[in-house]
Short mmCIF file of C-alpha atoms (C1' of nucleotides) in Angstrom, two decimals:
data_model
loop_
_atom_site.label_atom_id
_atom_site.label_comp_id
_atom_site.label_asym_id
_atom_site.label_seq_id
_atom_site.Cartn_x
_atom_site.Cartn_y
_atom_site.Cartn_z
CA MET A 4 179.39 -155.27 76.52
CA SER A 5 181.45 -152.64 78.52
CA GLY A 6 184.69 -154.29 77.04
CA THR A 7 183.05 -153.69 73.27
CA ALA A 8 182.18 -150.08 74.40
CA THR A 9 185.61 -149.50 75.71
CA LYS A 10 187.28 -150.84 72.70
CA ALA A 11 185.21 -149.05 70.47
CA ARG A 12 185.72 -145.45 72.44
CA ASP A 13 189.58 -146.35 71.91
CA ARG A 14 189.12 -146.67 68.04
CA HIS A 15 187.24 -143.59 67.83
CA GLN A 16 189.98 -141.64 70.03
CA GLU A 17 192.64 -143.30 68.03
CA ILE A 18 191.55 -142.19 64.79
CA LEU A 19 190.82 -138.75 66.06
CA ASP A 20 194.39 -138.63 67.00
CA ALA A 21 195.58 -140.03 63.84
CA ALA A 22 193.58 -137.60 62.02
CA ALA A 23 194.83 -134.67 63.93
CA ARG A 24 198.40 -135.71 63.16
CA VAL A 25 197.66 -136.08 59.54
CA ILE A 26 196.10 -132.98 59.32
CA THR A 27 198.87 -131.03 60.92
CA GLU A 28 201.35 -132.71 58.34
CA ARG A 29 199.67 -132.46 55.14
CA GLY A 30 196.97 -129.74 55.65
CA LEU A 31 193.25 -130.00 55.76
CA ALA A 32 192.78 -130.12 52.18
CA GLU A 33 195.35 -132.64 51.24
CA THR A 34 194.16 -135.02 54.24
CA ARG A 35 192.60 -138.29 52.66
CA ILE A 36 190.73 -141.06 54.42
CA ALA A 37 193.30 -143.36 53.17
CA ASP A 38 196.07 -141.35 54.92
CA ILE A 39 194.21 -141.39 58.37
CA ALA A 40 193.60 -145.28 57.93
CA GLU A 41 197.26 -145.89 57.06
CA ARG A 42 198.43 -143.71 60.24
CA THR A 43 195.89 -145.46 62.24
CA GLY A 44 197.00 -148.98 60.89
CA VAL A 45 193.58 -149.91 59.77
CA SER A 46 191.80 -150.52 56.35
CA PRO A 47 190.01 -147.30 54.81
CA GLY A 48 186.72 -148.80 55.27
CA LEU A 49 187.08 -148.89 58.97
CA ILE A 50 187.40 -145.20 59.06
CA LEU A 51 183.85 -144.77 57.60
CA TYR A 52 182.65 -147.47 59.96
CA TYR A 53 183.38 -145.18 63.08
CA PHE A 54 182.55 -141.75 61.47
CA ASP A 55 179.55 -141.05 59.37
CA SER A 56 181.74 -138.95 56.63
CA LYS A 57 185.15 -137.56 56.00
CA ASP A 58 183.70 -134.03 56.84
CA ARG A 59 182.29 -135.02 60.24
CA LEU A 60 185.69 -136.79 61.13
CA LEU A 61 187.69 -133.77 60.23
CA SER A 62 185.70 -131.42 62.05
CA GLU A 63 185.69 -133.42 65.17
CA ALA A 64 189.57 -134.00 64.93
CA LEU A 65 190.07 -130.41 64.62
CA THR A 66 188.11 -129.36 67.73
CA TYR A 67 189.39 -132.58 69.60
CA ALA A 68 193.15 -131.30 69.15
CA ASN A 69 192.62 -127.96 70.22
CA ASP A 70 190.68 -129.10 73.26
CA GLN A 71 193.59 -131.19 74.20
CA PHE A 72 195.88 -128.42 73.89
CA TYR A 73 193.73 -126.31 76.17
CA LEU A 74 193.19 -128.84 78.68
CA ARG A 75 197.02 -129.41 78.94
CA MET A 76 197.73 -125.66 79.24
CA SER A 77 194.95 -125.46 81.91
CA ARG A 78 196.39 -128.28 83.96
CA GLU A 79 199.81 -126.71 84.01
CA ILE A 80 198.56 -123.39 84.92
CA ARG A 81 196.38 -124.28 87.89
CA ARG A 82 199.48 -125.54 89.67
CA ILE A 83 201.00 -122.11 89.61
CA ASP A 84 200.23 -119.68 92.46
CA SER A 85 201.49 -116.28 91.31
CA ALA A 86 199.26 -114.59 88.73
CA ARG A 87 202.53 -113.22 87.05
CA GLU A 88 204.05 -116.51 86.82
CA GLN A 89 200.73 -118.02 85.39
CA LEU A 90 200.73 -115.37 82.93
CA ARG A 91 204.35 -116.13 82.04
CA ARG A 92 203.70 -119.79 81.72
CA LEU A 93 200.69 -119.24 79.53
CA ILE A 94 202.90 -117.15 77.37
CA ASP A 95 205.56 -119.84 77.22
CA LEU A 96 203.16 -122.39 76.07
CA SER A 97 201.47 -120.10 73.47
CA VAL A 98 204.65 -119.59 71.48
CA PRO A 99 204.97 -122.17 68.75
CA GLY A 100 208.42 -123.87 69.31
CA TYR A 101 209.40 -121.72 72.23
CA LEU A 102 209.73 -124.73 74.74
CA PRO A 103 211.83 -127.48 73.28
CA GLU A 104 210.14 -130.09 75.44
CA TYR A 105 207.11 -129.55 73.46
CA GLY A 106 207.89 -130.85 70.02
CA ARG A 107 206.67 -129.05 67.00
CA LEU A 108 203.12 -130.53 67.07
CA ASP A 109 202.05 -126.97 66.07
CA GLU A 110 198.65 -126.47 67.43
CA TRP A 111 198.64 -123.07 65.75
CA ALA A 112 198.73 -124.64 62.28
CA LEU A 113 195.39 -126.60 63.16
CA TRP A 114 194.06 -123.20 64.37
CA VAL A 115 194.29 -121.64 61.00
CA GLU A 116 192.47 -124.57 59.45
CA VAL A 117 189.74 -124.31 62.04
CA TRP A 118 189.56 -120.48 60.93
CA VAL A 119 189.42 -121.46 57.33
CA ARG A 120 186.49 -124.01 57.93
CA ALA A 121 184.53 -121.75 60.52
CA LEU A 122 184.30 -119.16 57.71
CA ARG A 123 181.74 -121.43 55.91
CA ASP A 124 180.61 -124.34 58.18
CA PRO A 125 178.26 -122.95 60.80
CA GLU A 126 178.97 -126.43 63.11
CA MET A 127 182.75 -125.39 63.07
CA ALA A 128 181.98 -121.71 63.55
CA LYS A 129 180.16 -122.62 66.84
CA ASP A 130 182.87 -124.80 68.22
CA ARG A 131 185.56 -122.26 67.40
CA GLU A 132 183.70 -119.42 69.20
CA ALA A 133 183.29 -121.90 72.51
CA LEU A 134 186.83 -122.65 72.10
CA ASP A 135 187.91 -119.07 71.86
CA GLN A 136 185.60 -117.96 74.43
CA ARG A 137 187.04 -120.48 77.16
CA TRP A 138 190.70 -119.48 76.23
CA ARG A 139 189.75 -116.04 76.74
CA ASN A 140 188.17 -116.75 79.92
CA GLN A 141 191.37 -118.61 81.16
CA ILE A 142 193.32 -115.31 80.30
CA ALA A 143 190.72 -113.23 82.15
CA GLU A 144 190.88 -115.39 85.25
CA ILE A 145 194.55 -114.98 85.48
CA ILE A 146 193.98 -111.34 85.33
CA ARG A 147 191.46 -110.84 87.66
CA ALA A 148 193.57 -112.84 90.20
CA GLY A 149 196.54 -110.47 89.72
CA GLN A 150 194.42 -107.47 90.04
CA ALA A 151 192.67 -108.91 93.19
CA SER A 152 196.31 -109.57 94.71
CA GLY A 153 197.79 -106.30 93.51
CA GLU A 154 200.05 -107.92 91.24
CA PHE A 155 198.47 -106.29 88.29
CA THR A 156 197.58 -102.39 88.75
CA SER A 157 195.74 -101.87 85.82
CA THR A 158 191.98 -100.99 86.64
CA VAL A 159 190.54 -101.79 82.83
CA PRO A 160 188.18 -104.66 83.04
CA ALA A 161 190.11 -107.95 83.21
CA GLU A 162 187.68 -109.23 80.17
CA GLU A 163 188.91 -106.53 77.94
CA LEU A 164 192.64 -106.73 78.88
CA ALA A 165 192.21 -110.60 78.03
CA LEU A 166 190.87 -109.78 74.53
CA ARG A 167 193.73 -107.52 73.96
CA LEU A 168 196.40 -110.09 75.20
CA ALA A 169 194.70 -113.24 73.47
CA CYS A 170 194.37 -111.26 70.16
CA LEU A 171 198.00 -110.08 70.36
CA ILE A 172 198.97 -113.63 70.87
CA ASP A 173 197.12 -114.92 67.98
CA GLY A 174 198.41 -112.38 65.60
CA LEU A 175 201.88 -113.11 66.80
CA ALA A 176 201.60 -116.92 66.61
CA ILE A 177 200.74 -116.49 63.07
CA GLN A 178 203.86 -114.92 62.08
CA VAL A 179 205.82 -117.32 64.18
CA VAL A 180 204.28 -120.53 62.62
CA MET A 181 204.53 -119.15 59.13
CA ASN A 182 208.31 -119.04 59.94
CA ASP A 183 208.47 -115.11 59.31
CA SER A 184 212.09 -114.13 59.52
CA GLN A 185 211.46 -111.04 61.51
CA VAL A 186 209.17 -112.77 64.20
CA THR A 187 211.25 -115.35 65.91
CA PRO A 188 209.79 -117.34 68.79
CA GLU A 189 212.14 -115.39 71.17
CA ARG A 190 210.83 -112.12 69.92
CA MET A 191 207.23 -113.29 70.17
CA HIS A 192 207.83 -114.22 73.75
CA ARG A 193 209.61 -110.79 74.44
CA THR A 194 206.77 -108.78 72.72
CA CYS A 195 204.01 -110.59 74.66
CA MET A 196 205.81 -109.93 78.17
CA GLU A 197 206.47 -106.47 77.26
CA VAL A 198 202.79 -105.52 76.15
CA ALA A 199 201.47 -107.45 79.14
CA ALA A 200 203.78 -105.38 81.47
CA ASN A 201 202.38 -102.27 79.89
CA GLU A 202 198.68 -103.14 79.47
CA LEU A 203 198.28 -104.78 83.00
CA GLY A 204 200.54 -102.77 84.83
CA PHE A 205 203.40 -104.77 86.46
CA ALA A 206 207.30 -104.32 86.11
CA LEU A 207 209.18 -106.87 84.08
CA MET B 11 200.35 -106.48 18.25
CA SER B 12 199.86 -103.83 21.14
CA GLY B 13 196.22 -104.38 20.76
CA THR B 14 196.55 -108.09 21.11
CA ALA B 15 198.89 -107.67 24.25
CA THR B 16 196.62 -105.26 25.97
CA LYS B 17 193.72 -107.62 25.36
CA ALA B 18 195.68 -110.47 26.79
CA ARG B 19 196.65 -108.56 29.89
CA ASP B 20 193.07 -107.57 30.40
CA ARG B 21 191.87 -111.12 30.30
CA HIS B 22 194.67 -112.16 32.74
CA GLN B 23 193.48 -109.50 35.15
CA GLU B 24 189.90 -110.11 34.58
CA ILE B 25 190.44 -113.79 35.36
CA LEU B 26 192.46 -112.95 38.58
CA ASP B 27 189.71 -110.82 39.71
CA ALA B 28 186.98 -113.29 39.20
CA ALA B 29 189.08 -115.94 41.05
CA ALA B 30 189.34 -113.70 43.92
CA ARG B 31 185.87 -113.04 44.14
CA VAL B 32 184.97 -116.66 43.87
CA ILE B 33 187.61 -117.58 46.49
CA THR B 34 186.07 -115.06 48.76
CA GLU B 35 182.64 -116.52 48.48
CA ARG B 36 183.23 -120.03 48.36
CA GLY B 37 186.49 -120.80 49.98
CA LEU B 38 189.68 -121.72 48.32
CA ALA B 39 188.89 -125.45 48.85
CA GLU B 40 185.53 -125.25 47.10
CA THR B 41 186.58 -123.09 44.21
CA ARG B 42 186.72 -124.95 40.79
CA ILE B 43 187.94 -123.60 37.63
CA ALA B 44 184.51 -123.92 36.11
CA ASP B 45 183.19 -121.41 38.85
CA ILE B 46 185.89 -119.02 37.74
CA ALA B 47 185.12 -119.54 34.17
CA GLU B 48 181.51 -118.87 34.54
CA ARG B 49 182.26 -115.78 36.69
CA THR B 50 184.45 -114.47 34.05
CA GLY B 51 181.93 -115.36 31.25
CA VAL B 52 184.20 -117.61 29.39
CA SER B 53 184.61 -121.35 28.82
CA PRO B 54 186.68 -123.30 31.22
CA GLY B 55 189.41 -124.14 28.64
CA LEU B 56 190.28 -120.55 28.32
CA ILE B 57 191.28 -120.41 32.15
CA LEU B 58 193.88 -122.87 31.59
CA TYR B 59 194.94 -121.02 28.41
CA TYR B 60 196.04 -118.00 30.45
CA PHE B 61 197.20 -120.01 33.67
CA ASP B 62 199.53 -123.13 33.80
CA SER B 63 197.52 -124.62 36.41
CA LYS B 64 194.77 -124.18 38.76
CA ASP B 65 197.12 -123.98 41.67
CA ARG B 66 199.19 -121.21 39.99
CA LEU B 67 196.05 -119.28 39.20
CA LEU B 68 194.71 -119.67 42.84
CA SER B 69 198.01 -118.63 44.45
CA GLU B 70 198.29 -115.51 41.90
CA ALA B 71 194.85 -114.63 42.79
CA LEU B 72 195.39 -114.59 46.38
CA THR B 73 198.48 -112.36 46.39
CA TYR B 74 196.87 -109.95 43.67
CA ALA B 75 193.75 -109.33 45.90
CA ASN B 76 195.69 -108.60 48.94
CA ASP B 77 197.92 -106.44 46.77
CA GLN B 78 194.86 -104.44 45.89
CA PHE B 79 194.14 -103.88 49.28
CA TYR B 80 197.34 -102.62 50.46
CA LEU B 81 197.61 -100.23 47.56
CA ARG B 82 194.22 -98.86 48.13
CA MET B 83 194.76 -98.18 51.73
CA SER B 84 198.20 -96.71 51.14
CA ARG B 85 196.94 -94.22 48.46
CA GLU B 86 194.10 -93.27 51.02
CA ILE B 87 196.48 -92.68 54.06
CA ARG B 88 199.20 -90.73 51.95
CA ARG B 89 196.67 -87.88 51.60
CA ILE B 90 196.39 -87.45 55.44
CA ASP B 91 198.90 -85.11 57.31
CA SER B 92 198.57 -86.00 60.91
CA ALA B 93 200.29 -89.27 62.06
CA ARG B 94 197.41 -89.77 64.37
CA GLU B 95 194.81 -89.37 61.93
CA GLN B 96 196.70 -91.60 59.44
CA LEU B 97 196.69 -94.34 62.16
CA ARG B 98 192.95 -93.83 62.84
CA ARG B 99 192.33 -94.22 59.08
CA LEU B 100 194.42 -97.28 58.89
CA ILE B 101 192.50 -98.77 61.61
CA ASP B 102 189.25 -97.82 60.19
CA LEU B 103 190.07 -99.66 57.11
CA SER B 104 191.47 -102.68 58.94
CA VAL B 105 188.39 -103.32 60.65
CA PRO B 106 186.21 -105.75 58.73
CA GLY B 107 182.91 -104.35 57.93
CA TYR B 108 183.33 -101.11 59.91
CA LEU B 109 183.10 -98.62 57.13
CA PRO B 110 179.76 -99.28 55.31
CA GLU B 111 181.04 -97.85 51.96
CA TYR B 112 183.70 -100.60 51.75
CA GLY B 113 181.09 -103.49 51.18
CA ARG B 114 181.84 -107.06 52.74
CA LEU B 115 184.57 -107.97 50.18
CA ASP B 116 186.22 -109.29 53.31
CA GLU B 117 189.85 -109.29 52.43
CA TRP B 118 190.56 -110.95 55.75
CA ALA B 119 188.95 -114.15 54.67
CA LEU B 120 191.46 -114.20 51.93
CA TRP B 121 194.05 -113.49 54.33
CA VAL B 122 193.10 -116.79 56.25
CA GLU B 123 193.30 -118.67 53.19
CA VAL B 124 196.70 -117.25 52.42
CA TRP B 125 198.07 -118.40 55.60
CA VAL B 126 196.85 -121.93 55.27
CA ARG B 127 198.41 -122.12 51.86
CA ALA B 128 201.61 -120.58 53.10
CA LEU B 129 201.90 -123.25 55.58
CA ARG B 130 203.01 -125.77 52.96
CA ASP B 131 203.60 -123.85 49.63
CA PRO B 132 206.88 -122.20 49.70
CA GLU B 133 206.34 -119.91 46.83
CA MET B 134 203.07 -118.63 48.84
CA ALA B 135 205.19 -118.43 52.07
CA LYS B 136 207.57 -115.91 50.45
CA ASP B 137 204.89 -113.80 49.07
CA ARG B 138 203.15 -114.01 52.29
CA GLU B 139 206.12 -112.80 54.10
CA ALA B 140 206.70 -109.82 51.64
CA LEU B 141 203.00 -108.70 51.90
CA ASP B 142 203.43 -108.89 55.74
CA GLN B 143 206.68 -106.86 55.81
CA ARG B 144 205.31 -104.17 53.45
CA TRP B 145 202.19 -103.78 55.80
CA ARG B 146 204.16 -103.46 58.92
CA ASN B 147 206.59 -101.05 57.22
CA GLN B 148 203.61 -99.07 56.42
CA ILE B 149 202.40 -98.83 59.94
CA ALA B 150 206.03 -98.15 61.18
CA GLU B 151 206.28 -95.31 58.88
CA ILE B 152 203.16 -93.78 60.68
CA ILE B 153 204.58 -94.33 63.82
CA ARG B 154 208.01 -92.83 63.00
CA ALA B 155 206.27 -89.81 61.75
CA GLY B 156 204.26 -89.37 64.81
CA GLN B 157 207.42 -89.75 67.09
CA ALA B 158 209.26 -87.30 64.89
CA SER B 159 206.35 -84.77 65.17
CA GLY B 160 205.76 -85.16 68.65
CA GLU B 161 202.43 -86.65 68.23
CA PHE B 162 203.48 -90.12 69.90
CA THR B 163 205.66 -89.97 72.87
CA SER B 164 206.59 -93.58 73.03
CA THR B 165 210.46 -94.08 72.61
CA VAL B 166 210.18 -97.74 71.92
CA PRO B 167 211.43 -98.48 68.37
CA ALA B 168 208.70 -97.79 65.79
CA GLU B 169 209.37 -101.03 64.34
CA GLU B 170 208.69 -102.80 67.53
CA LEU B 171 205.54 -100.85 67.78
CA ALA B 172 204.33 -101.67 64.43
CA LEU B 173 204.67 -105.33 65.14
CA ARG B 174 202.58 -105.12 68.25
CA LEU B 175 199.89 -103.22 66.46
CA ALA B 176 199.71 -105.34 63.25
CA CYS B 177 199.49 -108.43 65.20
CA LEU B 178 196.83 -107.14 67.28
CA ILE B 179 194.83 -106.00 64.43
CA ASP B 180 195.41 -109.61 62.92
CA GLY B 181 194.08 -111.24 65.70
CA LEU B 182 191.19 -109.15 66.43
CA ALA B 183 190.21 -109.14 62.62
CA ILE B 184 190.06 -112.80 62.62
CA GLN B 185 187.45 -112.65 65.63
CA VAL B 186 185.47 -110.08 63.50
CA VAL B 187 185.52 -111.93 60.30
CA MET B 188 184.30 -115.15 61.93
CA ASN B 189 181.37 -113.14 63.56
CA ASP B 190 182.36 -113.71 67.23
CA SER B 191 179.67 -112.33 69.31
CA GLN B 192 181.96 -110.89 71.69
CA VAL B 193 183.99 -108.93 69.26
CA THR B 194 181.91 -106.62 67.24
CA PRO B 195 183.37 -104.30 64.55
CA GLU B 196 182.84 -101.34 67.03
CA ARG B 197 184.84 -103.07 69.81
CA MET B 198 187.57 -104.05 67.63
CA HIS B 199 187.97 -100.50 66.65
CA ARG B 200 187.75 -99.14 70.27
CA THR B 201 190.21 -101.83 71.35
CA CYS B 202 192.81 -100.92 68.59
CA MET B 203 192.58 -97.17 69.33
CA GLU B 204 193.00 -97.62 73.11
CA VAL B 205 196.08 -99.94 72.81
CA ALA B 206 197.40 -97.75 70.15
CA ALA B 207 197.12 -94.72 72.76
CA ASN B 208 198.83 -96.65 75.49
CA GLU B 209 201.53 -98.12 73.48
CA LEU B 210 202.65 -95.25 71.23
CA GLY B 211 201.63 -92.43 73.93
CA PHE B 212 199.04 -90.23 73.01
CA ALA B 213 195.63 -89.11 74.47
CA LEU B 214 192.57 -90.43 72.94
"C1'" DA C 30 190.93 -112.01 -0.94
"C1'" DT C 31 193.51 -114.93 1.58
"C1'" DC C 32 196.47 -116.25 5.27
"C1'" DC C 33 198.25 -116.55 9.81
"C1'" DG C 34 198.56 -116.38 14.48
"C1'" DA C 35 196.32 -115.49 18.54
"C1'" DC C 36 192.10 -116.58 21.02
"C1'" DT C 37 188.05 -119.47 22.41
"C1'" DT C 38 185.21 -123.35 22.82
"C1'" DG C 39 183.34 -127.60 24.85
"C1'" DA C 40 183.58 -132.25 24.42
"C1'" DC C 41 186.63 -135.71 26.03
"C1'" DT C 42 189.93 -138.37 29.00
"C1'" DC C 43 191.78 -139.76 33.05
"C1'" DA C 44 193.03 -140.03 37.90
"C1'" DC C 45 191.65 -139.59 42.09
"C1'" DC C 46 189.05 -140.57 46.23
"C1'" DG C 47 184.85 -140.64 49.28
"C1'" DT C 48 181.65 -144.13 50.00
"C1'" DT C 49 179.35 -148.79 49.79
"C1'" DC C 50 179.22 -153.44 50.43
"C1'" DA C 51 179.66 -158.31 50.80
"C1'" DA C 52 182.32 -161.32 52.90
"C1'" DA C 53 185.41 -162.83 56.48
"C1'" DG C 54 187.18 -162.51 61.28
"C1'" DT C 55 186.94 -162.10 66.33
"C1'" DC C 56 185.08 -162.85 70.73
"C1'" DG C 57 182.20 -163.59 74.43
"C1'" DG C 58 178.37 -165.98 76.44
"C1'" DA C 59 175.11 -169.76 76.55
"C1'" DT D 22 181.15 -175.81 70.52
"C1'" DC D 23 178.13 -172.92 68.52
"C1'" DC D 24 175.56 -168.53 67.83
"C1'" DG D 25 175.10 -163.94 67.04
"C1'" DA D 26 176.62 -159.31 67.50
"C1'" DC D 27 180.21 -156.38 66.67
"C1'" DT D 28 184.45 -155.38 64.04
"C1'" DT D 29 187.32 -155.31 60.18
"C1'" DT D 30 188.77 -156.01 55.42
"C1'" DG D 31 189.32 -154.62 50.53
"C1'" DA D 32 187.55 -154.70 46.29
"C1'" DA D 33 184.34 -152.27 43.39
"C1'" DC D 34 181.26 -148.25 42.34
"C1'" DG D 35 180.50 -143.58 40.95
"C1'" DG D 36 180.86 -138.73 40.94
"C1'" DT D 37 183.83 -134.90 40.24
"C1'" DG D 38 186.91 -132.02 38.25
"C1'" DA D 39 191.75 -130.72 36.32
"C1'" DG D 40 193.68 -130.50 32.23
"C1'" DT D 41 193.91 -131.81 27.01
"C1'" DC D 42 192.67 -131.42 22.35
"C1'" DA D 43 190.91 -130.63 17.88
"C1'" DA D 44 188.40 -127.66 15.71
"C1'" DG D 45 186.32 -123.21 15.04
"C1'" DT D 46 186.29 -117.82 15.00
"C1'" DC D 47 188.14 -113.43 14.47
"C1'" DG D 48 191.10 -109.64 13.05
"C1'" DG D 49 194.88 -107.58 11.23
"C1'" DA D 50 198.80 -107.90 7.81
"C1'" DT D 51 200.22 -108.94 3.00
#
DNA sequence: ATCCGACTTGACTCACCGTTCAAAGTCGGA
DNA sequence: TCCGACTTTGAACGGTGAGTCAAGTCGGAT
């Protein structure tokens, strides 16, 4: 019984994982069930045994992948004391391709797919808002800590500062993930740090 | 001869227009040739008489629509003298749904579709970069003018300030177009103005 | 009036892919 | 060893929609 349940949960996750990778490579629109089956190493029929429909699978895969990303980042940041260093680390991790050790799994490419889908699918829209909320909260927490400790001198509400920073990161990350020749990972990083210093009130 | 050529160019544009509208409504993925034909008021066959393939048509439609948006904004801004007022107007026009007179044609929804496509289609990627370049230049021009006239006191290069502002606008517009409950059009507008004031150096 | 070329139609073809299903395999427990 | 439930397969089905094409329309030029 429990053995079966475990096995089933593994398959479930295995498929979500494969799906996320295929979507990253081929794009949501070009992702076929057959691709996901092949990547998982099973027959196409099995995919539909675990998921009611392609659509549900794709939606789940998108939120799953972004969830993973958030959790990884959250874990890393919790280990750091200084709010300033937490912020730096958050920016490091947000710049696509900035840290060589995190290969080009391009979470941001998945985000863009989430946006497109959320535009029409209410279910996805709800998930997206929750994900974004959590992300902005994470940033706001850091800022609040910095304000409390005196590391950041701005008296603007942390929640507002978090919105500014989160959206700047989004906008820049888009350019970077698109390979814009003017916006390299290094430049995005520098820009984020400078704006953060200006807005939060700390010296670089 | 010239009559024919004119007519043909009209049809071309008519189709692009219809395509842009259909894409805005249904999304790129759900847009069928039959939809565009219906919206144009012609038979499906005719669409492929004017465009080699659905893919080319959709790509053209996306850049065409964003081009239109840029031109309209550019025209409006050129009529204003003060750099500060130019900037305010640019922000007005950038916030989805902020000005009631511009109905919800949601250029930003099209931008997201452009991004997804540019991720894989090199042709689209080239167009996107050019479009973005021009947009950032537009902002940089305004900033340069304001720096020259003393309206803006920041000495950071205009090009860098333009990147910061452009990306902030992108990031916020995404939230707004997604109907994020925390990020209303009014809030986006306020945030843009405040960050602009901070970064460029002017009083609100 | 007739012809010619551009424009337009809509029915047809054809490939593709999500989904279904019957049959086969696997495995743990009685 | 056998039973039954869960898992897995891969072939078959069916809908969909892009792209083709042969035939028709129309207007202007000769």
